[in-house]
PDB file of N, CA and C in Angstrom:
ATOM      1  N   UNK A   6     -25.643   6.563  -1.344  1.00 66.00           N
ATOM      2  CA  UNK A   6     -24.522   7.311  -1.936  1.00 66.00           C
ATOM      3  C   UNK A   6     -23.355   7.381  -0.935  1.00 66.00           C
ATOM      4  N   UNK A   7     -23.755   7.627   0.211  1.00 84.00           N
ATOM      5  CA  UNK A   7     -22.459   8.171   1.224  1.00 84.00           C
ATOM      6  C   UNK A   7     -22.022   6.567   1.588  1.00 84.00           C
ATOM      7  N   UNK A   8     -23.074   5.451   1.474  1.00 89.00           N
ATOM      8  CA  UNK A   8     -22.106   4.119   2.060  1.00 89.00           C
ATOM      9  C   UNK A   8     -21.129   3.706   1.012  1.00 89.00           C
ATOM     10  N   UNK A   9     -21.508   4.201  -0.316  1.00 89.00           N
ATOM     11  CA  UNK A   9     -20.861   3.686  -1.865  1.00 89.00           C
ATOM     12  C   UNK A   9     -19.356   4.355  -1.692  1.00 89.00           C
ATOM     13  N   UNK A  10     -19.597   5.101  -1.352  1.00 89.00           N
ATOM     14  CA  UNK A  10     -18.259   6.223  -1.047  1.00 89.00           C
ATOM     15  C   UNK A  10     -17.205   5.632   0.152  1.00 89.00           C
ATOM     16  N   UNK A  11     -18.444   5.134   0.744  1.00 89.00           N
ATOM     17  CA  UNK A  11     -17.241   5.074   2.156  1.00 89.00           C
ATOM     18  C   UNK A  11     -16.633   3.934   1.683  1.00 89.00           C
ATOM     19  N   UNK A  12     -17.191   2.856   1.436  1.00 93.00           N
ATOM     20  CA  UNK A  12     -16.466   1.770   0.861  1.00 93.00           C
ATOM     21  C   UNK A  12     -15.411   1.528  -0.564  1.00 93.00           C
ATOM     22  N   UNK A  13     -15.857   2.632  -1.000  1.00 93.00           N
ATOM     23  CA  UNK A  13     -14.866   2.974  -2.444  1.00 93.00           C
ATOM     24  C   UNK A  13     -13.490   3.319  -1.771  1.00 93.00           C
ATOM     25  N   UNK A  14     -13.494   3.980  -0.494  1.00 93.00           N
ATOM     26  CA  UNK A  14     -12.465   4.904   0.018  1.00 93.00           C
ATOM     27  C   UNK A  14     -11.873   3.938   0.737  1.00 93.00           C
ATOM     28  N   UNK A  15     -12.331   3.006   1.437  1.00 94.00           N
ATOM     29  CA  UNK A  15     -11.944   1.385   2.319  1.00 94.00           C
ATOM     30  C   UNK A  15     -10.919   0.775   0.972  1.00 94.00           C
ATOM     31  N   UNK A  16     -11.508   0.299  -0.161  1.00 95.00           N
ATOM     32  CA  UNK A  16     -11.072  -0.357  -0.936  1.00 95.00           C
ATOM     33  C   UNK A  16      -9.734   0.381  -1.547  1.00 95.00           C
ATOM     34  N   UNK A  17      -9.879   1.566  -2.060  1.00 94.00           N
ATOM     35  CA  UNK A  17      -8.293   2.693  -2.417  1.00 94.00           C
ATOM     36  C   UNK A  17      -7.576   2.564  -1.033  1.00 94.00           C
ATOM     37  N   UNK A  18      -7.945   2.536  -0.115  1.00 94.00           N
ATOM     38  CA  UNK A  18      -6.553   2.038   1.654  1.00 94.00           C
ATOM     39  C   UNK A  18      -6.722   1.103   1.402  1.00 94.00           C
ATOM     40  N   UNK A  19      -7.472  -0.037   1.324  1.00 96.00           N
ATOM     41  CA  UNK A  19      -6.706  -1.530   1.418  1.00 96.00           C
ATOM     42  C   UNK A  19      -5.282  -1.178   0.153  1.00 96.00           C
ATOM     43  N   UNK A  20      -5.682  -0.978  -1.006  1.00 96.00           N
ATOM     44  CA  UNK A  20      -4.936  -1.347  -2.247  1.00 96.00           C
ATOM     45  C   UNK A  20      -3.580  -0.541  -1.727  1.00 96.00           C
ATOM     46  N   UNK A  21      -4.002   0.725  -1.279  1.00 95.00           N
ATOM     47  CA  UNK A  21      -2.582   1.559  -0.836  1.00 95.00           C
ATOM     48  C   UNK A  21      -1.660   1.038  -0.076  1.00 95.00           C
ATOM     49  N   UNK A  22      -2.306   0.286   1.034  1.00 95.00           N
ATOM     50  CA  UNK A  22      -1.469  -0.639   2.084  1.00 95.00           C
ATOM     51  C   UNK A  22      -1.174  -1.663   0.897  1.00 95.00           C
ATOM     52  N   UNK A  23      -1.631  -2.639   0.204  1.00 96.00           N
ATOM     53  CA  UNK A  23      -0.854  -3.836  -0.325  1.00 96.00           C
ATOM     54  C   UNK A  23      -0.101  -2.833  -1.327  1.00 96.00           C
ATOM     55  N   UNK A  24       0.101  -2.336  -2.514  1.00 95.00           N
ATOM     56  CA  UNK A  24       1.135  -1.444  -3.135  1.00 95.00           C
ATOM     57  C   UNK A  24       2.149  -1.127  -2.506  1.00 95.00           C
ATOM     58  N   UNK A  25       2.125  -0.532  -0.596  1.00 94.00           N
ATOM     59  CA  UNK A  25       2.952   0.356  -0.520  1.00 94.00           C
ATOM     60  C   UNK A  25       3.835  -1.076   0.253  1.00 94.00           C
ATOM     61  N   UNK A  26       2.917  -1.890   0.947  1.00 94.00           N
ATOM     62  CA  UNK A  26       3.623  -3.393   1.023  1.00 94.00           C
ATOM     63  C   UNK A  26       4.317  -4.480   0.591  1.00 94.00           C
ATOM     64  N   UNK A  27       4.152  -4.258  -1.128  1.00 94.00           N
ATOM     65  CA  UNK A  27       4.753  -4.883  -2.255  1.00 94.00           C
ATOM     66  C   UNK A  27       6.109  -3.864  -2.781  1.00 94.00           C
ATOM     67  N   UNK A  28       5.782  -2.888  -1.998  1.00 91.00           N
ATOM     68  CA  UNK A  28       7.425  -2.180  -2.673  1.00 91.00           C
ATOM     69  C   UNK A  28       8.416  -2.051  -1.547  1.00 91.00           C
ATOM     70  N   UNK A  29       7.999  -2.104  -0.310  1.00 88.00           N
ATOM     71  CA  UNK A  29       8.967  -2.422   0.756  1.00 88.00           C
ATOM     72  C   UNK A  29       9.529  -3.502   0.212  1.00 88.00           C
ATOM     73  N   UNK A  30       9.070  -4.534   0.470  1.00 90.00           N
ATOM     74  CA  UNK A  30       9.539  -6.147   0.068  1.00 90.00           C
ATOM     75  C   UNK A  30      10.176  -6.200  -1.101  1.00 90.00           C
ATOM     76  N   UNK A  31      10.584  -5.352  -2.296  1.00 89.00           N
ATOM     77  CA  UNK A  31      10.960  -5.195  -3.229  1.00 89.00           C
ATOM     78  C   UNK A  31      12.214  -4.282  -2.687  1.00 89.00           C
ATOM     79  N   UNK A  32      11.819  -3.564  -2.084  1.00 83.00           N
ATOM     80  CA  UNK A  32      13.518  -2.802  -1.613  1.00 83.00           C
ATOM     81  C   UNK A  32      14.110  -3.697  -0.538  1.00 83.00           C
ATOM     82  N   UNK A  33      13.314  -4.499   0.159  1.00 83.00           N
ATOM     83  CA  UNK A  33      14.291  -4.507   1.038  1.00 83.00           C
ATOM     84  C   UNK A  33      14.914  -6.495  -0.017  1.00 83.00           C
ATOM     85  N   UNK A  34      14.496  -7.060  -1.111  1.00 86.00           N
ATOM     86  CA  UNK A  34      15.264  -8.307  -1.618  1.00 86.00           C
ATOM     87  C   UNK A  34      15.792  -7.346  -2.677  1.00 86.00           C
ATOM     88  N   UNK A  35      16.157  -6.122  -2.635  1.00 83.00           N
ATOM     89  CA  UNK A  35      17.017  -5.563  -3.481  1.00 83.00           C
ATOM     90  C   UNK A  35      18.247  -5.352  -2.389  1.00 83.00           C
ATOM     91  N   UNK A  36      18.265  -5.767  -1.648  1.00 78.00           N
ATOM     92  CA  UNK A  36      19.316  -5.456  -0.532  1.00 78.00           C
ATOM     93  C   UNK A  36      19.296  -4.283   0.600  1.00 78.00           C
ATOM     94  N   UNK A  37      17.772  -3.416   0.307  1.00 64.00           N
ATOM     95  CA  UNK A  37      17.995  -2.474   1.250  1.00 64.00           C
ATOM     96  C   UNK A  37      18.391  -1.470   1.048  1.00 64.00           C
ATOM     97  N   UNK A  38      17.892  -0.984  -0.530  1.00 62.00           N
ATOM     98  CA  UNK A  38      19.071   0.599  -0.995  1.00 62.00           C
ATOM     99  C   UNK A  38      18.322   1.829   0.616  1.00 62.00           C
ATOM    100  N   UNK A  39      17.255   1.806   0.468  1.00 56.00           N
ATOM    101  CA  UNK A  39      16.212   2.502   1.179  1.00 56.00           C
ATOM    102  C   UNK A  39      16.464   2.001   2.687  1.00 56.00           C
ATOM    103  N   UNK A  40      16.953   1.922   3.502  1.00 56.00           N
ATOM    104  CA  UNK A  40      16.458   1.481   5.034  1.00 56.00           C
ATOM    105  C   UNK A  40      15.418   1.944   5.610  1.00 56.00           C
ATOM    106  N   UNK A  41      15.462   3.178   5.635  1.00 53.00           N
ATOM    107  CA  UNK A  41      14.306   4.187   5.973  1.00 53.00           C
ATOM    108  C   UNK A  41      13.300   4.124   5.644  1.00 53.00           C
ATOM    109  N   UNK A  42      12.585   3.693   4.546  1.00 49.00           N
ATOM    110  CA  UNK A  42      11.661   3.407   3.896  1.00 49.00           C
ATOM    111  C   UNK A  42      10.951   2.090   4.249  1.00 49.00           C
TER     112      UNK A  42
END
């Protein structure tokens, strides 16, 4: 049970890192409204 978990929780951070990686790259070939981001 607790390894099913730990790896469920690995797999939701991988996906969070590629999501939050696919929307940088989306702001920044939008020209960069966001810099900060």
């Amino acid at each position: 049970m607790e390894k099913r978990y730990l790896s469920m929780a690995l797999v939701v951070r991988r996906w969070g890192i590629v999501v939050a990686w696919k929307c940088r790259q989306t702001v920044i070939a939008r020209g960069g409204l966001q810099t900060n981001f």
